[in-house]
Short mmCIF file of C-alpha atoms in Angstrom, two decimals:
data_model
loop_
_atom_site.label_atom_id
_atom_site.label_comp_id
_atom_site.label_asym_id
_atom_site.label_seq_id
_atom_site.Cartn_x
_atom_site.Cartn_y
_atom_site.Cartn_z
CA MET A 250 -52.21 22.70 -71.10
CA THR A 251 -53.33 19.88 -68.84
CA ILE A 252 -52.05 20.17 -65.29
CA THR A 253 -52.99 17.06 -63.33
CA HIS A 254 -54.38 18.08 -59.96
CA PRO A 255 -51.60 17.47 -57.46
CA ARG A 256 -53.72 16.12 -54.63
CA ARG A 257 -55.30 13.59 -56.92
CA ARG A 258 -51.91 12.49 -58.21
CA VAL A 259 -50.52 12.06 -54.70
CA GLY A 260 -53.50 9.99 -53.75
CA GLN A 261 -53.06 7.78 -56.77
CA THR A 262 -49.40 7.33 -55.96
CA LEU A 263 -50.14 6.37 -52.39
CA THR A 264 -52.78 3.89 -53.41
CA ALA A 265 -50.40 2.18 -55.79
CA LEU A 266 -47.64 2.23 -53.21
CA ALA A 267 -49.78 0.76 -50.47
CA THR A 268 -50.77 -2.09 -52.74
CA LEU A 269 -47.23 -2.73 -53.87
CA ALA A 270 -45.61 -2.43 -50.47
CA GLY A 271 -48.20 -4.55 -48.76
CA ALA A 272 -47.79 -7.31 -51.29
CA THR A 273 -44.01 -7.21 -51.03
CA ILE A 274 -43.85 -7.41 -47.25
CA ALA A 275 -46.44 -10.14 -47.12
CA LEU A 276 -44.44 -12.13 -49.64
CA THR A 277 -41.15 -11.95 -47.75
CA GLY A 278 -42.41 -11.83 -44.22
CA CYS A 279 -39.31 -10.14 -42.91
CA VAL A 280 -38.15 -6.72 -41.76
CA PRO A 281 -36.06 -5.01 -44.45
CA ASN A 282 -32.81 -3.17 -44.07
CA ALA A 283 -30.83 -5.37 -41.73
CA ALA A 284 -27.49 -4.03 -43.00
CA PRO A 285 -24.84 -2.66 -40.59
CA ASP A 286 -25.07 0.91 -39.33
CA ALA A 287 -23.86 3.75 -41.51
CA GLU A 288 -20.20 4.73 -41.49
CA SER A 289 -19.79 8.19 -39.95
CA ILE A 290 -17.34 10.81 -41.24
CA ALA A 291 -16.81 14.29 -39.77
CA VAL A 292 -16.56 17.34 -42.02
CA THR A 293 -15.43 20.79 -40.91
CA ALA A 294 -16.67 23.53 -43.21
CA SER A 295 -15.32 27.07 -43.07
CA ASP A 296 -15.30 30.17 -45.28
CA THR A 297 -12.15 28.94 -47.04
CA ASP A 298 -11.93 25.16 -46.62
CA CYS A 299 -13.84 21.90 -46.50
CA ALA A 300 -11.92 19.44 -44.31
CA VAL A 301 -13.19 15.86 -44.53
CA GLU A 302 -11.99 13.53 -41.77
CA THR A 303 -10.96 10.80 -44.20
CA ALA A 304 -10.67 10.61 -47.99
CA GLU A 305 -12.00 7.07 -48.27
CA ALA A 306 -14.85 4.88 -47.11
CA THR A 307 -16.32 1.43 -47.56
CA SER A 308 -19.23 1.08 -49.95
CA GLY A 309 -22.68 1.19 -48.42
CA THR A 310 -24.33 3.82 -46.27
CA VAL A 311 -22.13 6.75 -45.25
CA THR A 312 -23.13 9.68 -43.04
CA PHE A 313 -21.17 12.94 -43.27
CA THR A 314 -21.62 15.11 -40.18
CA VAL A 315 -20.87 18.65 -41.36
CA GLN A 316 -19.90 21.26 -38.78
CA ASN A 317 -19.95 24.83 -40.05
CA ASP A 318 -17.16 26.79 -38.35
CA GLY A 319 -17.40 29.65 -40.86
CA SER A 320 -19.14 33.02 -40.70
CA THR A 321 -21.76 32.39 -43.36
CA VAL A 322 -24.35 29.73 -44.18
CA ASN A 323 -22.73 26.78 -45.91
CA GLU A 324 -23.53 23.60 -47.86
CA PHE A 325 -21.71 20.34 -48.45
CA TYR A 326 -21.67 18.17 -51.57
CA VAL A 327 -20.64 14.66 -52.54
CA LEU A 328 -20.03 14.75 -56.29
CA GLY A 329 -19.49 12.05 -58.87
CA ALA A 330 -16.24 11.39 -60.70
CA ASN A 331 -17.09 14.09 -63.27
CA LYS A 332 -17.27 16.68 -60.44
CA LEU A 333 -20.72 17.67 -61.69
CA THR A 334 -23.13 14.90 -60.79
CA ILE A 335 -24.56 15.51 -57.33
CA ILE A 336 -24.60 12.28 -55.32
CA GLY A 337 -25.87 14.08 -52.24
CA GLU A 338 -25.96 17.53 -50.67
CA VAL A 339 -26.95 19.20 -47.44
CA GLU A 340 -27.78 22.91 -47.50
CA ASN A 341 -28.52 25.76 -45.11
CA ILE A 342 -25.91 24.87 -42.48
CA ALA A 343 -25.89 27.99 -40.33
CA PRO A 344 -22.66 29.25 -38.73
CA GLY A 345 -21.98 27.16 -35.64
CA ALA A 346 -24.52 24.52 -36.64
CA SER A 347 -24.07 20.90 -37.69
CA ARG A 348 -26.13 18.86 -40.17
CA ASP A 349 -25.91 15.29 -41.46
CA LEU A 350 -25.82 14.05 -45.04
CA THR A 351 -26.41 10.32 -45.49
CA VAL A 352 -25.72 8.72 -48.87
CA GLN A 353 -25.54 5.22 -50.30
CA VAL A 354 -22.40 4.90 -52.38
CA GLY A 355 -20.91 2.08 -54.37
CA PRO A 356 -17.20 1.62 -55.13
CA GLY A 357 -15.69 4.39 -57.23
CA ASP A 358 -14.18 7.86 -57.34
CA TYR A 359 -16.04 10.83 -55.89
CA PHE A 360 -15.35 14.41 -54.79
CA THR A 361 -16.35 16.40 -51.72
CA ASN A 362 -16.92 20.12 -51.75
CA CYS A 363 -18.28 22.95 -49.59
CA LYS A 364 -19.98 26.11 -50.78
CA PRO A 365 -19.85 28.96 -48.22
CA GLY A 366 -22.59 31.46 -48.90
CA MET A 367 -24.29 28.72 -50.97
CA ILE A 368 -23.15 30.33 -54.19
CA GLY A 369 -20.20 30.11 -56.52
CA ALA A 370 -17.84 27.25 -57.31
CA GLY A 371 -17.21 26.26 -53.69
CA VAL A 372 -14.03 25.62 -51.72
CA GLY A 373 -11.93 22.69 -50.62
CA GLN A 374 -12.92 20.29 -53.39
CA ALA A 375 -11.09 17.01 -52.72
CA PRO A 376 -11.12 13.45 -54.07
CA PHE A 377 -12.99 10.81 -52.09
CA VAL A 378 -12.60 7.10 -52.82
CA VAL A 379 -15.10 4.37 -51.97
CA ASN A 380 -13.88 0.78 -51.89
CA GLY A 381 -15.73 -2.49 -51.42
CA GLU A 382 -18.57 -4.36 -53.01
CA ALA A 383 -21.42 -2.98 -55.06
CA VAL A 384 -24.33 -1.70 -52.97
CA GLU A 385 -26.95 -4.37 -52.59
CA THR A 386 -30.61 -3.70 -51.91
CA SER A 387 -33.39 -5.96 -50.71
CA GLN A 388 -36.53 -6.81 -52.67
CA GLU A 389 -38.44 -4.33 -50.53
CA ASP A 390 -35.90 -1.59 -51.28
CA ASP A 391 -36.04 -2.34 -55.00
CA ALA A 392 -39.84 -2.15 -55.05
CA VAL A 393 -39.86 1.20 -53.29
CA ILE A 394 -37.15 2.61 -55.55
CA ALA A 395 -38.99 1.40 -58.65
CA GLN A 396 -42.15 3.09 -57.37
CA TYR A 397 -40.39 6.41 -56.98
CA ILE A 398 -38.61 6.19 -60.33
CA GLY A 399 -42.01 5.65 -61.92
CA TYR A 400 -43.20 8.85 -60.26
CA VAL A 401 -40.17 10.80 -61.52
CA LYS A 402 -40.72 9.52 -65.04
CA SER A 403 -44.37 10.54 -64.95
CA GLN A 404 -43.44 14.07 -63.89
CA THR A 405 -40.94 14.49 -66.74
CA GLU A 406 -43.43 13.07 -69.23
CA GLU A 407 -45.94 15.71 -68.16
CA LEU A 408 -43.30 18.40 -68.19
CA VAL A 409 -42.29 18.14 -71.86
CA PRO A 410 -45.63 19.11 -73.46
CA GLN A 411 -46.24 21.72 -70.75
CA VAL A 412 -42.91 23.40 -71.50
CA GLN A 413 -43.60 23.22 -75.23
CA GLU A 414 -46.91 25.04 -74.78
CA PHE A 415 -45.25 27.68 -72.61
CA VAL A 416 -42.43 28.18 -75.11
CA ASP A 417 -44.88 28.36 -78.02
CA ALA A 418 -46.69 31.26 -76.35
CA TYR A 419 -43.39 32.98 -75.51
CA GLN A 420 -41.97 32.63 -79.01
CA ALA A 421 -45.25 33.83 -80.54
CA GLY A 422 -45.02 37.02 -78.50
CA ASP A 423 -48.12 36.21 -76.44
CA ASP A 424 -46.57 37.50 -73.23
CA GLU A 425 -49.75 37.47 -71.18
CA GLU A 426 -50.33 33.79 -71.90
CA ALA A 427 -46.65 32.99 -71.27
CA LYS A 428 -46.84 34.82 -67.93
CA ARG A 429 -49.95 32.84 -66.99
CA LEU A 430 -48.27 29.55 -67.86
CA PHE A 431 -44.89 30.35 -66.26
CA PRO A 432 -45.72 29.29 -62.65
CA LEU A 433 -47.84 26.33 -63.78
CA VAL A 434 -45.24 24.86 -66.09
CA ARG A 435 -42.67 24.80 -63.30
CA ILE A 436 -44.77 22.63 -60.95
CA SER A 437 -43.65 19.21 -62.20
CA TYR A 438 -40.03 20.34 -62.34
CA GLU A 439 -40.06 21.70 -58.79
CA ARG A 440 -41.45 18.41 -57.49
CA ILE A 441 -38.45 16.43 -58.74
CA GLU A 442 -35.65 19.00 -58.94
CA PRO A 443 -33.13 16.97 -56.86
CA THR A 444 -33.27 14.28 -59.55
CA ALA A 445 -32.49 16.84 -62.26
CA GLU A 446 -29.55 18.02 -60.17
CA GLN A 447 -27.97 14.59 -60.52
CA PHE A 448 -27.37 15.17 -64.21
CA GLY A 449 -24.48 17.62 -64.01
CA ASP A 450 -25.16 20.75 -66.03
CA LEU A 451 -28.84 20.13 -66.83
CA ASP A 452 -30.30 21.87 -63.79
CA PRO A 453 -28.05 24.93 -64.21
CA LYS A 454 -29.20 25.25 -67.83
CA ILE A 455 -32.87 24.79 -66.91
CA ASP A 456 -33.30 26.58 -63.60
CA TYR A 457 -30.33 28.73 -62.59
CA ARG A 458 -31.03 32.28 -61.57
CA LYS A 459 -28.95 35.15 -62.89
CA PRO A 460 -26.63 35.46 -59.84
CA GLY A 461 -25.85 31.74 -59.88
CA ALA A 462 -25.08 31.69 -63.60
CA LEU A 463 -22.80 34.73 -63.29
CA GLU A 464 -21.01 33.28 -60.27
CA GLU A 465 -20.26 30.04 -62.12
CA GLY A 466 -19.49 31.73 -65.44
CA ILE A 467 -22.13 29.89 -67.43
CA PRO A 468 -24.74 31.29 -69.83
CA PHE A 469 -27.93 32.53 -68.17
CA THR A 470 -30.64 30.37 -69.80
CA GLY A 471 -33.77 28.42 -68.95
CA PHE A 472 -36.89 29.34 -67.02
CA HIS A 473 -35.47 32.35 -65.23
CA ARG A 474 -33.90 33.92 -68.35
CA ILE A 475 -37.35 33.81 -69.93
CA GLU A 476 -38.84 35.14 -66.69
CA GLN A 477 -36.47 38.13 -66.88
CA ASP A 478 -37.57 38.83 -70.46
CA LEU A 479 -41.28 38.51 -69.67
CA TRP A 480 -41.10 40.77 -66.60
CA LEU A 481 -38.41 43.08 -67.98
CA ASP A 482 -39.59 46.23 -66.15
CA ALA A 483 -39.45 44.36 -62.84
CA ALA A 484 -35.99 43.03 -63.71
CA ILE A 485 -34.69 46.51 -64.50
CA ALA A 486 -36.09 47.84 -61.23
CA ASN A 487 -34.75 44.86 -59.27
CA TYR A 488 -31.19 45.19 -60.59
CA SER A 489 -31.21 48.97 -60.11
CA THR A 490 -31.18 48.63 -56.34
CA PRO A 491 -27.91 49.47 -54.53
CA GLU A 492 -27.39 45.91 -53.30
CA LYS A 493 -27.48 44.60 -56.90
CA ASP A 494 -25.57 47.44 -58.49
CA HIS A 495 -22.54 45.18 -59.06
CA TYR A 496 -24.42 42.96 -61.54
CA PRO A 497 -24.05 43.68 -65.27
CA LYS A 498 -27.00 45.48 -66.84
CA ASP A 499 -26.35 44.85 -70.52
CA ASP A 500 -28.86 41.98 -70.64
CA LEU A 501 -31.71 44.12 -69.30
CA VAL A 502 -33.17 44.71 -72.76
CA ALA A 503 -36.00 42.98 -74.59
CA LEU A 504 -34.90 39.89 -76.51
CA THR A 505 -35.47 39.79 -80.26
CA PRO A 506 -37.78 37.17 -81.83
CA GLU A 507 -34.68 35.28 -82.96
CA GLU A 508 -33.23 35.32 -79.46
CA ARG A 509 -36.56 34.17 -78.04
CA ALA A 510 -36.64 31.32 -80.53
CA GLU A 511 -33.15 30.15 -79.55
CA LEU A 512 -33.80 30.46 -75.80
CA GLY A 513 -37.13 28.67 -75.98
CA ASP A 514 -35.84 25.87 -78.19
CA GLN A 515 -32.97 25.24 -75.79
CA LEU A 516 -35.32 24.96 -72.81
CA VAL A 517 -37.46 22.41 -74.67
CA ALA A 518 -34.33 20.47 -75.65
CA ASP A 519 -32.99 20.48 -72.08
CA ILE A 520 -36.31 19.32 -70.62
CA THR A 521 -36.55 16.61 -73.27
CA GLU A 522 -33.03 15.47 -72.41
CA LEU A 523 -34.06 15.23 -68.75
CA LYS A 524 -37.05 13.06 -69.67
CA ASP A 525 -34.85 10.80 -71.79
CA LYS A 526 -32.25 10.42 -69.06
CA VAL A 527 -34.72 9.31 -66.39
CA ALA A 528 -36.34 6.95 -68.90
CA ALA A 529 -33.03 5.28 -69.76
CA PRO A 530 -32.83 1.60 -68.75
CA ASP A 531 -29.74 2.21 -66.63
CA PHE A 532 -31.22 5.11 -64.66
CA THR A 533 -31.64 4.25 -61.01
CA LEU A 534 -31.72 5.82 -57.58
CA THR A 535 -30.91 4.72 -54.06
CA LEU A 536 -33.12 4.94 -51.01
CA ALA A 537 -30.90 7.74 -49.75
CA ASP A 538 -31.41 9.61 -53.03
CA ILE A 539 -35.14 9.56 -52.32
CA THR A 540 -34.98 10.53 -48.65
CA GLU A 541 -32.23 13.11 -49.07
CA GLY A 542 -34.07 14.43 -52.11
CA ALA A 543 -37.12 15.00 -49.93
CA LYS A 544 -35.00 16.94 -47.49
CA GLY A 545 -33.36 18.77 -50.37
CA LEU A 546 -36.71 19.94 -51.69
CA LEU A 547 -37.47 21.61 -48.36
CA ASP A 548 -33.98 23.10 -48.33
CA GLU A 549 -34.72 24.55 -51.77
CA VAL A 550 -37.56 26.52 -50.22
CA ALA A 551 -35.51 27.86 -47.32
CA ALA A 552 -32.31 28.66 -49.23
CA PRO A 553 -31.14 32.30 -49.29
CA ASP A 554 -31.86 32.34 -53.03
CA GLY A 555 -35.00 30.21 -52.66
CA LYS A 556 -38.72 30.71 -52.36
CA LEU A 557 -39.01 31.74 -48.71
CA PRO A 558 -36.99 34.95 -49.15
CA GLY A 559 -38.71 35.54 -52.53
CA GLU A 560 -35.54 35.26 -54.59
CA GLU A 561 -36.45 32.22 -56.74
CA ASN A 562 -38.86 34.08 -58.99
CA GLU A 563 -37.53 37.54 -58.31
CA PHE A 564 -39.32 39.18 -61.26
CA GLY A 565 -42.63 37.29 -61.54
CA HIS A 566 -43.10 36.84 -57.77
CA THR A 567 -44.73 33.44 -58.32
CA ASP A 568 -42.70 31.76 -55.57
CA LEU A 569 -45.69 30.21 -53.79
CA TYR A 570 -46.35 27.86 -56.72
CA ASP A 571 -42.78 26.57 -56.43
CA PHE A 572 -43.05 26.45 -52.63
CA TYR A 573 -46.15 24.28 -52.84
CA ALA A 574 -44.63 22.00 -55.49
CA ASN A 575 -41.45 21.49 -53.45
CA VAL A 576 -43.49 20.44 -50.41
CA GLU A 577 -45.62 18.14 -52.58
CA GLY A 578 -42.51 16.51 -53.99
CA ALA A 579 -41.10 15.99 -50.49
CA GLN A 580 -44.38 14.45 -49.36
CA VAL A 581 -44.45 12.00 -52.28
CA ALA A 582 -40.86 10.92 -51.53
CA PHE A 583 -41.74 10.46 -47.85
CA ASP A 584 -44.86 8.46 -48.67
CA THR A 585 -42.84 6.26 -51.00
CA VAL A 586 -40.47 5.16 -48.22
CA ARG A 587 -43.11 5.16 -45.48
CA PRO A 588 -43.42 1.32 -45.34
CA LEU A 589 -39.68 0.97 -44.79
CA ALA A 590 -39.65 3.57 -42.01
CA GLU A 591 -42.57 1.88 -40.27
CA ALA A 592 -40.89 -1.51 -40.61
CA ASN A 593 -37.80 0.00 -38.96
CA ASP A 594 -39.81 1.03 -35.86
CA ALA A 595 -39.97 4.70 -36.86
CA SER A 596 -43.75 5.04 -36.52
CA GLU A 597 -43.45 8.09 -34.26
CA LEU A 598 -41.39 9.87 -36.90
CA VAL A 599 -43.93 8.91 -39.57
CA THR A 600 -46.77 10.30 -37.47
CA GLU A 601 -44.89 13.53 -36.81
CA LEU A 602 -44.15 14.01 -40.51
CA ASP A 603 -47.81 13.42 -41.38
CA GLU A 604 -48.81 16.13 -38.90
CA ARG A 605 -46.16 18.60 -40.05
CA PHE A 606 -47.07 18.10 -43.73
CA ALA A 607 -50.74 18.70 -42.89
CA ASP A 608 -49.83 21.91 -41.04
CA MET A 609 -47.66 23.13 -43.93
CA PHE A 610 -50.29 22.49 -46.57
CA ALA A 611 -53.03 24.08 -44.45
CA LEU A 612 -50.96 27.25 -44.13
CA LEU A 613 -50.06 27.35 -47.85
CA ASP A 614 -53.72 26.82 -48.75
CA GLU A 615 -54.46 30.19 -47.16
CA TYR A 616 -52.54 31.83 -50.00
CA GLY A 617 -54.30 30.15 -52.92
CA SER A 618 -54.08 27.07 -55.10
CA TYR A 619 -52.84 26.01 -58.53
CA ASP A 620 -56.37 26.26 -59.94
CA ALA A 621 -57.36 29.57 -58.37
CA GLY A 622 -53.85 31.01 -58.38
CA PHE A 623 -51.56 31.95 -55.50
CA VAL A 624 -51.05 35.53 -54.35
CA PHE A 625 -47.91 37.19 -55.64
CA TYR A 626 -45.13 36.71 -53.11
CA ASP A 627 -44.21 40.39 -52.96
CA THR A 628 -47.59 40.91 -51.25
CA VAL A 629 -46.69 38.46 -48.45
CA ASP A 630 -45.45 40.60 -45.55
CA GLU A 631 -42.63 39.81 -43.15
CA THR A 632 -44.95 38.51 -40.42
CA GLN A 633 -46.55 36.09 -42.85
CA ARG A 634 -43.16 35.00 -44.18
CA ALA A 635 -42.00 34.32 -40.63
CA GLU A 636 -45.07 32.13 -40.08
CA LEU A 637 -44.31 30.19 -43.28
CA ALA A 638 -40.68 29.83 -42.18
CA ALA A 639 -41.69 28.47 -38.78
CA SER A 640 -43.98 25.86 -40.33
CA LEU A 641 -41.32 24.88 -42.85
CA SER A 642 -38.71 24.55 -40.09
CA ALA A 643 -41.09 22.36 -38.06
CA LEU A 644 -41.38 20.07 -41.09
CA SER A 645 -37.71 20.10 -42.03
CA GLU A 646 -36.51 19.03 -38.57
CA PRO A 647 -38.19 15.57 -38.57
CA MET A 648 -37.51 15.24 -42.30
CA SER A 649 -33.78 15.41 -41.50
CA LYS A 650 -34.19 12.13 -39.58
CA LEU A 651 -35.89 10.22 -42.40
CA THR A 652 -32.77 8.83 -44.06
CA ALA A 653 -31.51 7.36 -40.81
CA ALA A 654 -34.94 5.82 -40.24
CA VAL A 655 -35.07 4.23 -43.69
CA VAL A 656 -31.50 3.42 -44.73
CA LYS A 657 -29.86 0.86 -42.45
#
């Protein structure tokens, strides 16, 4: 399997972006994003409800300010008309805290939803209507969006053969090789996961963990179902603990070759479908998709079922690979919109993000690399995890301001 070195890829992306952005701005000679300020809507989230101030808005940039009045961490979603496609989300809203979600939305039907505890089907799902004209973007916006879409496509194109090689080893019964490939094959996916989440049920089929699948009543498939089979002894031990005693145990047996074949083939098919969807001529993103996606990648790390608490890869303990890939993906998204932020007089924010990314990578580098391998996360003690959490929080705070700095 060929894994392109991440640092080299980021550098190549930045070089291409700098050339493209410089040419675009020189051509127009104007400051982009002169649209009116975002419409602001208050949301009150609780353990049982999700009260949105108004059920309609005008097309364009909309900021939802979500206040969590509940007793548990919460998240807020704007969903498409099918109630599955994620238009935007903000996670990890602690009790008593408030966080913003800024999205660019065109006219149409949407739904809003909260998810107390960040698991399950959520509460308070309600229709939300957007009226007005189609969202227009400037030439500078279009160039930046095209640059990022190109990056997403490249990641999915790399992902398909990598997953095929991983599945081949798994289906052939070469468990040691499959275990070696497992964290590496997930790198490209973890860099672009917010994009996959836009396609309804694809991300749940590819990357849901067992608790999430059970909560939503869907089959447990994808990367983590294979992870459970490869590290079966660890899975049995993990789900034998008192706090997980309520989970069913009937799937804690080795899969047959036929079951492995079906599971592996489905993962390849789902990844291939993802590649085809982002390559479709009508696939597009908004600037807010990019900036909120960057924030979402960092939220993925900090989530209660994420990498920081060691729950993402609960059997293989390869969370640091995912952690690194999430931060890389956030950095690429940030670099893609950098020229727009600088043009909007947000140079101080850009400088701060550069410094916080450097700090985060320097700390992660202490634990290994893709080439040399990262330490298993169950060997990272609580003091070290707290240090990682502090660095991640220092990065996430300025990242939460990026959308407002870019989308006007």
